[in-house]
Amino acid sequence: MDHEAEHDRIVVLLALGNPNEAVQLEHHLNSTFPELMEVYRAPSGFDAMSLAMNRPRIVLLDQRLPDVMGLDMIDPIRDQIGSDNFLIFIGGSGKSGMRPGMRDEALKRGASAICDRPIDVDWLTDMIRQLLFPEVPKHPHLHGLELLDLIQMFYQKRCNRTMRIFARDGRVGSIYMRKGQISHIEAGAMHGFSAILDLMQWSEGRIVVYDALLSSEKTNDSPTESLLLEAARVMDEGPANQAQEQVAEVPESQMPPKGSPPPGKAKAHPVMEETPLPTGGALDAMDAFDSDGDIVGGALEAMEKMEEEDEAPPPPKKTPPELEPPMPRSTPPPIPSGDRIPRQTSKKKKSADPEKDGDDTLSIPALDLDLDFDT
């Protein structure tokens, strides 16, 4: 393995009084983080101080070493490894955990974490993994607290604060709060509402907080809660507005032709008319073919007759004759009472005897009716 790969490995120092325990932990760490760690064992306090000069990333320090007490080694080892690296203090006898007084003293002197015996190897390995590979927020943060978390915390405290936001790409922004209310926001050349929208979209950076209001400018009059809600709403609607703008910017060459159905609706297909099946002589003509496909027999004459019938114009449709309107019915004139109406008779020759001819008039007596209806 080359020198650069060895230099990139994570150095771990095991300053434990029990050699068997140190060997087991070394084997477990190497199997859990293969080709990632470089583990050293220090059986005494003197060896631990010598190896701590290499600035290991993690130190596991026992509360009791053969030549020195572990509590007395915390300060000198912390000075060697610096404040950015981690020191895990291991104590207890296996039957009971570490005494509360020793735990507090170890934390005061600079221990990062406490581990009691008997050692839970899986839990210890998971704690080391979280220390080495923490889940860093995507946005600028202060020990994991992002910008919105800090604003809400200072708003509830109603205190004066100034937050400096330093992005990884070199941009700098600031938020000033007076008694929990945001008074001024700046992000580069932007101020006010547009500035906080830009700050909420920054990624990978750090935040520095000052316990004082360091600007007298005022670019925001909205309450803090209303400002954050409006900023969140605008950010949520941003992707939807961008999608609508992309639809509006479609060139005319890509637009569907006029008259085409809208998307999602299928174009109607024309309905095909059913063709009647051949019957009678036509069916016989269709069957009058030999194996080579030639027409035989009287089928040719039948087909020519069918073609003539198809080419002949259709017979004209018969229209029914128009009916004459009915004649109006005449009403007879009223018959006066007591009059004599001449009888309409056919003309006939008069006989020689005038007595036989008789009188040609009809006498109708007048009717005089006296009707009495009971009321």
Short mmCIF file of C-alpha atoms in Angstrom, two decimals:
data_model
loop_
_atom_site.label_atom_id
_atom_site.label_comp_id
_atom_site.label_asym_id
_atom_site.label_seq_id
_atom_site.Cartn_x
_atom_site.Cartn_y
_atom_site.Cartn_z
CA MET A 1 0.00 0.00 0.00
CA ASP A 2 1.38 3.43 -0.96
CA HIS A 3 2.36 6.16 1.46
CA GLU A 4 -0.65 8.40 0.65
CA ALA A 5 -3.13 5.64 1.50
CA GLU A 6 -1.42 5.05 4.85
CA HIS A 7 -1.51 8.79 5.59
CA ASP A 8 -5.28 8.95 4.91
CA ARG A 9 -6.03 6.26 7.48
CA ILE A 10 -7.68 7.19 10.77
CA VAL A 11 -5.27 6.77 13.68
CA VAL A 12 -6.73 5.21 16.84
CA LEU A 13 -4.87 4.92 20.15
CA LEU A 14 -5.88 2.24 22.70
CA ALA A 15 -4.43 3.19 26.11
CA LEU A 16 -5.90 0.28 28.10
CA GLY A 17 -4.51 -1.48 31.16
CA ASN A 18 -5.82 -4.92 30.12
CA PRO A 19 -3.76 -6.23 27.14
CA ASN A 20 -6.39 -8.85 26.18
CA GLU A 21 -9.11 -6.21 26.06
CA ALA A 22 -6.93 -4.01 23.84
CA VAL A 23 -6.29 -6.88 21.38
CA GLN A 24 -9.99 -7.71 21.11
CA LEU A 25 -10.92 -4.06 20.47
CA GLU A 26 -8.17 -3.72 17.86
CA HIS A 27 -9.43 -6.80 16.00
CA HIS A 28 -13.06 -5.60 16.12
CA LEU A 29 -12.22 -2.09 14.83
CA ASN A 30 -10.13 -3.46 11.96
CA SER A 31 -12.93 -5.82 10.92
CA THR A 32 -15.60 -3.14 11.21
CA PHE A 33 -13.62 -0.46 9.35
CA PRO A 34 -11.40 -2.50 7.00
CA GLU A 35 -8.41 -0.64 5.52
CA LEU A 36 -9.63 2.55 7.14
CA MET A 37 -8.01 2.60 10.58
CA GLU A 38 -4.51 2.39 11.91
CA VAL A 39 -4.72 1.15 15.50
CA TYR A 40 -1.91 1.53 18.11
CA ARG A 41 -1.79 0.02 21.60
CA ALA A 42 -0.26 1.79 24.61
CA PRO A 43 0.00 -0.49 27.70
CA SER A 44 1.23 2.34 29.99
CA GLY A 45 0.82 6.06 30.53
CA PHE A 46 4.32 6.74 29.27
CA ASP A 47 3.62 4.93 25.99
CA ALA A 48 0.31 6.76 25.68
CA MET A 49 2.00 10.17 25.93
CA SER A 50 4.58 9.17 23.34
CA LEU A 51 1.97 7.94 20.80
CA ALA A 52 -0.33 10.93 21.45
CA MET A 53 2.26 13.15 19.76
CA ASN A 54 1.02 11.68 16.41
CA ARG A 55 -2.33 13.40 17.05
CA PRO A 56 -4.60 10.33 16.82
CA ARG A 57 -8.19 10.96 15.78
CA ILE A 58 -9.61 8.84 18.63
CA VAL A 59 -8.09 7.89 21.99
CA LEU A 60 -9.56 5.23 24.28
CA LEU A 61 -8.14 5.96 27.76
CA ASP A 62 -8.49 3.59 30.70
CA GLN A 63 -9.23 5.02 34.17
CA ARG A 64 -6.33 2.96 35.61
CA LEU A 65 -3.00 2.27 33.87
CA PRO A 66 -0.06 0.36 35.42
CA ASP A 67 1.96 3.51 36.06
CA VAL A 68 -0.60 6.32 36.30
CA MET A 69 -4.26 7.12 36.93
CA GLY A 70 -6.32 7.80 33.85
CA LEU A 71 -7.81 11.03 35.18
CA ASP A 72 -4.34 12.52 35.43
CA MET A 73 -3.67 11.69 31.76
CA ILE A 74 -6.70 13.49 30.29
CA ASP A 75 -5.25 17.02 30.30
CA PRO A 76 -1.82 16.20 28.81
CA ILE A 77 -3.30 13.91 26.15
CA ARG A 78 -5.93 16.54 25.26
CA ASP A 79 -3.15 19.09 24.80
CA GLN A 80 -1.38 16.70 22.40
CA ILE A 81 -4.37 15.68 20.22
CA GLY A 82 -6.12 19.06 20.16
CA SER A 83 -9.79 19.99 20.65
CA ASP A 84 -11.00 18.66 17.27
CA ASN A 85 -10.21 15.02 18.08
CA PHE A 86 -12.04 12.71 20.48
CA LEU A 87 -11.09 11.13 23.83
CA ILE A 88 -13.27 8.32 25.21
CA PHE A 89 -12.75 7.60 28.91
CA ILE A 90 -13.31 3.93 29.90
CA GLY A 91 -13.95 3.06 33.58
CA GLY A 92 -15.68 0.67 35.95
CA SER A 93 -14.80 -2.79 37.13
CA GLY A 94 -17.33 -4.83 35.17
CA LYS A 95 -19.63 -5.42 38.14
CA SER A 96 -20.67 -1.81 38.47
CA GLY A 97 -20.23 1.26 36.35
CA MET A 98 -18.05 4.26 36.93
CA ARG A 99 -18.69 6.37 40.02
CA PRO A 100 -20.68 9.54 39.34
CA GLY A 101 -17.94 11.73 40.78
CA MET A 102 -15.32 10.24 38.44
CA ARG A 103 -17.63 10.60 35.41
CA ASP A 104 -18.16 14.31 36.09
CA GLU A 105 -14.47 14.89 36.67
CA ALA A 106 -13.53 13.14 33.42
CA LEU A 107 -15.99 15.28 31.45
CA LYS A 108 -14.71 18.48 33.09
CA ARG A 109 -11.11 17.66 32.16
CA GLY A 110 -11.95 17.16 28.50
CA ALA A 111 -13.34 13.67 27.88
CA SER A 112 -15.64 13.54 24.83
CA ALA A 113 -17.62 10.48 26.01
CA ILE A 114 -17.80 7.92 28.82
CA CYS A 115 -17.86 4.13 28.37
CA ASP A 116 -18.57 1.79 31.30
CA ARG A 117 -17.35 -1.77 31.69
CA PRO A 118 -18.25 -4.35 30.63
CA ILE A 119 -17.74 -2.77 27.22
CA ASP A 120 -20.57 -3.15 24.70
CA VAL A 121 -18.45 -3.52 21.58
CA ASP A 122 -21.33 -2.89 19.13
CA TRP A 123 -22.43 0.27 20.93
CA LEU A 124 -18.82 1.52 21.16
CA THR A 125 -18.28 0.89 17.43
CA ASP A 126 -21.49 2.74 16.53
CA MET A 127 -20.46 5.72 18.71
CA ILE A 128 -17.07 5.88 16.99
CA ARG A 129 -18.77 5.78 13.58
CA GLN A 130 -21.02 8.72 14.51
CA LEU A 131 -18.05 10.73 15.78
CA LEU A 132 -16.02 10.09 12.62
CA PHE A 133 -18.85 10.37 10.06
CA PRO A 134 -21.56 12.67 11.45
CA GLU A 135 -24.71 13.47 9.47
CA VAL A 136 -24.00 17.07 8.52
CA PRO A 137 -27.04 19.18 7.51
CA LYS A 138 -27.14 20.31 3.89
CA HIS A 139 -27.60 23.99 4.83
CA PRO A 140 -25.29 26.23 6.91
CA HIS A 141 -25.51 25.22 10.55
CA LEU A 142 -24.12 25.76 14.02
CA HIS A 143 -23.38 22.38 15.59
CA GLY A 144 -26.24 20.84 13.60
CA LEU A 145 -28.70 23.69 14.16
CA GLU A 146 -29.70 25.20 10.83
CA LEU A 147 -30.69 28.81 10.18
CA LEU A 148 -34.43 28.34 10.77
CA ASP A 149 -33.77 26.45 14.01
CA LEU A 150 -31.69 29.32 15.37
CA ILE A 151 -34.20 31.98 14.29
CA GLN A 152 -37.08 30.15 16.02
CA MET A 153 -35.01 29.62 19.17
CA PHE A 154 -33.99 33.29 19.42
CA TYR A 155 -37.56 34.37 18.62
CA GLN A 156 -38.88 32.39 21.57
CA LYS A 157 -36.18 33.82 23.84
CA ARG A 158 -37.01 37.39 22.72
CA CYS A 159 -33.32 38.25 22.71
CA ASN A 160 -30.93 40.34 20.62
CA ARG A 161 -28.81 38.28 18.24
CA THR A 162 -26.69 38.65 15.10
CA MET A 163 -26.13 35.62 12.88
CA ARG A 164 -23.36 35.59 10.29
CA ILE A 165 -23.77 32.96 7.58
CA PHE A 166 -20.64 31.93 5.68
CA ALA A 167 -21.31 29.77 2.62
CA ARG A 168 -18.73 27.35 1.29
CA ASP A 169 -18.52 29.27 -2.00
CA GLY A 170 -17.49 32.49 -0.24
CA ARG A 171 -20.84 34.30 0.07
CA VAL A 172 -21.64 36.06 3.35
CA GLY A 173 -25.04 36.91 4.81
CA SER A 174 -26.38 38.30 8.07
CA ILE A 175 -29.61 38.28 10.05
CA TYR A 176 -30.18 40.79 12.85
CA MET A 177 -32.81 40.24 15.54
CA ARG A 178 -34.09 42.78 18.05
CA LYS A 179 -35.90 41.18 20.99
CA GLY A 180 -36.74 38.13 18.89
CA GLN A 181 -37.96 40.06 15.84
CA ILE A 182 -35.95 40.16 12.61
CA SER A 183 -35.07 43.78 11.92
CA HIS A 184 -32.51 43.55 9.12
CA ILE A 185 -31.48 40.88 6.58
CA GLU A 186 -28.66 41.05 4.07
CA ALA A 187 -27.21 38.56 1.61
CA GLY A 188 -24.62 40.14 -0.61
CA ALA A 189 -26.35 43.06 -2.37
CA MET A 190 -29.86 41.86 -1.43
CA HIS A 191 -31.81 43.07 1.61
CA GLY A 192 -35.10 42.23 3.31
CA PHE A 193 -37.41 39.49 2.07
CA SER A 194 -35.41 38.64 -1.05
CA ALA A 195 -32.31 38.23 1.10
CA ILE A 196 -33.86 35.66 3.45
CA LEU A 197 -35.18 33.69 0.46
CA ASP A 198 -31.63 33.51 -0.85
CA LEU A 199 -30.17 32.57 2.54
CA MET A 200 -32.63 29.68 3.00
CA GLN A 201 -31.35 28.12 -0.22
CA TRP A 202 -27.65 28.22 0.66
CA SER A 203 -25.89 24.91 1.22
CA GLU A 204 -22.66 23.84 2.94
CA GLY A 205 -21.50 26.54 5.27
CA ARG A 206 -21.23 27.63 8.87
CA ILE A 207 -22.98 30.10 11.17
CA VAL A 208 -21.46 32.37 13.80
CA VAL A 209 -23.76 33.86 16.46
CA TYR A 210 -23.12 37.07 18.42
CA ASP A 211 -25.12 37.81 21.56
CA ALA A 212 -25.77 41.40 20.46
CA LEU A 213 -27.56 43.44 17.79
CA LEU A 214 -24.74 44.67 15.55
CA SER A 215 -26.69 46.78 13.03
CA SER A 216 -29.11 49.69 13.31
CA GLU A 217 -30.54 49.25 9.79
CA LYS A 218 -34.15 48.12 9.41
CA THR A 219 -35.24 46.38 6.21
CA ASN A 220 -38.06 44.22 7.59
CA ASP A 221 -41.29 45.20 9.31
CA SER A 222 -43.08 41.83 9.17
CA PRO A 223 -43.34 39.71 12.32
CA THR A 224 -40.85 36.86 12.43
CA GLU A 225 -43.47 34.10 12.21
CA SER A 226 -45.22 35.74 9.23
CA LEU A 227 -41.91 36.30 7.48
CA LEU A 228 -40.86 32.65 7.82
CA LEU A 229 -44.27 31.33 6.73
CA GLU A 230 -44.32 33.56 3.66
CA ALA A 231 -40.76 32.57 2.75
CA ALA A 232 -41.64 28.88 3.08
CA ARG A 233 -44.73 29.35 0.90
CA VAL A 234 -42.77 31.10 -1.84
CA MET A 235 -40.13 28.37 -1.80
CA ASP A 236 -42.78 25.64 -2.04
CA GLU A 237 -44.50 27.35 -4.97
CA GLY A 238 -41.23 27.89 -6.78
CA PRO A 239 -41.05 24.46 -8.53
CA ALA A 240 -44.70 24.73 -9.63
CA ASN A 241 -44.17 28.19 -11.13
CA GLN A 242 -41.05 27.01 -12.94
CA ALA A 243 -43.01 24.14 -14.49
CA GLN A 244 -45.70 26.56 -15.74
CA GLU A 245 -43.06 28.85 -17.24
CA GLN A 246 -41.49 25.93 -19.09
CA VAL A 247 -44.89 25.05 -20.59
CA ALA A 248 -45.46 28.66 -21.65
CA GLU A 249 -42.04 28.80 -23.37
CA VAL A 250 -42.72 25.89 -25.75
CA PRO A 251 -41.84 27.04 -29.33
CA GLU A 252 -44.54 27.13 -31.97
CA SER A 253 -42.73 24.45 -33.99
CA GLN A 254 -43.39 21.98 -31.15
CA MET A 255 -47.02 22.94 -30.68
CA PRO A 256 -49.62 20.43 -31.95
CA PRO A 257 -51.36 21.33 -35.24
CA LYS A 258 -54.65 23.15 -35.14
CA GLY A 259 -57.70 20.93 -35.01
CA SER A 260 -55.85 18.11 -33.28
CA PRO A 261 -57.52 16.70 -30.18
CA PRO A 262 -56.21 17.93 -26.83
CA PRO A 263 -53.76 15.67 -24.94
CA GLY A 264 -55.43 12.78 -23.20
CA LYS A 265 -58.34 12.57 -25.67
CA ALA A 266 -58.20 10.03 -28.49
CA LYS A 267 -59.25 11.08 -31.98
CA ALA A 268 -62.58 9.59 -33.10
CA HIS A 269 -62.24 6.94 -35.80
CA PRO A 270 -64.68 6.86 -38.78
CA VAL A 271 -67.37 4.22 -38.64
CA MET A 272 -67.03 1.67 -41.43
CA GLU A 273 -70.22 0.69 -43.23
CA GLU A 274 -70.97 -2.97 -43.34
CA THR A 275 -70.82 -4.59 -46.78
CA PRO A 276 -73.64 -7.09 -47.44
CA LEU A 277 -72.53 -10.63 -48.03
CA PRO A 278 -73.03 -12.02 -51.57
CA THR A 279 -76.03 -14.25 -51.99
CA GLY A 280 -77.73 -16.16 -54.77
CA GLY A 281 -76.13 -15.93 -58.20
CA ALA A 282 -73.30 -13.79 -56.91
CA LEU A 283 -72.32 -16.53 -54.50
CA ASP A 284 -72.44 -19.08 -57.32
CA ALA A 285 -70.26 -16.81 -59.46
CA MET A 286 -67.69 -16.52 -56.70
CA ASP A 287 -67.51 -20.29 -56.41
CA ALA A 288 -67.02 -20.75 -60.19
CA PHE A 289 -63.22 -20.65 -60.15
CA ASP A 290 -60.84 -23.47 -60.94
CA SER A 291 -57.72 -24.31 -58.94
CA ASP A 292 -55.62 -21.79 -60.97
CA GLY A 293 -57.96 -18.90 -60.21
CA ASP A 294 -59.53 -18.72 -63.74
CA ILE A 295 -63.24 -18.20 -64.26
CA VAL A 296 -65.04 -21.24 -65.60
CA GLY A 297 -68.50 -22.08 -66.87
CA GLY A 298 -71.18 -19.41 -66.92
CA ALA A 299 -69.63 -17.53 -64.06
CA LEU A 300 -68.22 -14.88 -66.45
CA GLU A 301 -71.68 -14.02 -67.74
CA ALA A 302 -73.03 -13.82 -64.20
CA MET A 303 -70.25 -11.46 -63.12
CA GLU A 304 -70.76 -9.22 -66.16
CA LYS A 305 -74.45 -9.05 -65.31
CA MET A 306 -73.59 -8.07 -61.74
CA GLU A 307 -71.30 -5.31 -62.99
CA GLU A 308 -74.03 -3.97 -65.28
CA GLU A 309 -76.46 -3.93 -62.38
CA ASP A 310 -73.94 -2.07 -60.25
CA GLU A 311 -73.24 0.51 -62.97
CA ALA A 312 -76.94 1.08 -63.81
CA PRO A 313 -78.36 4.24 -62.25
CA PRO A 314 -80.78 3.68 -59.41
CA PRO A 315 -84.46 3.89 -60.33
CA PRO A 316 -86.15 7.18 -59.50
CA LYS A 317 -88.05 7.25 -56.33
CA LYS A 318 -91.82 7.35 -56.67
CA THR A 319 -93.38 10.32 -55.06
CA PRO A 320 -96.96 9.96 -53.87
CA PRO A 321 -99.54 12.14 -55.70
CA GLU A 322 -100.58 15.26 -54.00
CA LEU A 323 -103.98 14.92 -52.43
CA GLU A 324 -106.61 17.54 -53.20
CA PRO A 325 -107.94 19.31 -50.17
CA PRO A 326 -111.39 18.14 -49.09
CA MET A 327 -114.36 20.17 -50.18
CA PRO A 328 -116.03 22.20 -47.45
CA ARG A 329 -119.33 20.78 -46.25
CA SER A 330 -122.36 23.00 -46.91
CA THR A 331 -124.87 23.49 -44.18
CA PRO A 332 -128.54 23.29 -45.13
CA PRO A 333 -130.66 26.39 -44.58
CA PRO A 334 -132.97 26.37 -41.59
CA ILE A 335 -136.46 25.00 -42.14
CA PRO A 336 -139.20 27.45 -41.18
CA SER A 337 -142.15 25.97 -39.32
CA GLY A 338 -145.47 25.75 -41.17
CA ASP A 339 -144.06 26.33 -44.64
CA ARG A 340 -144.35 24.03 -47.51
CA ILE A 341 -141.17 22.80 -49.09
CA PRO A 342 -141.33 21.65 -52.66
CA ARG A 343 -140.36 18.03 -53.17
CA GLN A 344 -137.34 17.49 -55.33
CA THR A 345 -138.27 14.82 -57.78
CA SER A 346 -136.80 13.66 -60.98
CA LYS A 347 -138.30 14.93 -64.20
CA LYS A 348 -140.72 12.53 -65.75
CA LYS A 349 -143.27 12.71 -68.42
CA LYS A 350 -146.70 13.85 -67.48
CA SER A 351 -149.38 11.27 -67.96
CA ALA A 352 -152.53 11.92 -69.85
CA ASP A 353 -154.60 11.71 -66.71
CA PRO A 354 -154.03 14.79 -64.59
CA GLU A 355 -155.54 13.10 -61.56
CA LYS A 356 -152.83 10.51 -61.50
CA ASP A 357 -150.20 13.10 -61.43
CA GLY A 358 -151.43 14.46 -58.13
CA ASP A 359 -149.93 17.38 -56.25
CA ASP A 360 -146.18 17.87 -56.34
CA THR A 361 -145.99 19.63 -52.95
CA LEU A 362 -145.32 18.11 -49.48
CA SER A 363 -147.26 19.47 -46.55
CA ILE A 364 -145.35 19.50 -43.21
CA PRO A 365 -147.51 20.47 -40.25
CA ALA A 366 -146.06 23.03 -37.89
CA LEU A 367 -145.09 21.76 -34.49
CA ASP A 368 -146.06 23.68 -31.46
CA LEU A 369 -144.27 22.21 -28.47
CA ASP A 370 -144.83 23.37 -24.99
CA LEU A 371 -141.94 21.91 -22.91
CA ASP A 372 -142.00 22.20 -19.21
CA PHE A 373 -138.81 21.15 -17.38
CA ASP A 374 -138.73 20.82 -13.70
CA THR A 375 -136.15 23.10 -12.22
#
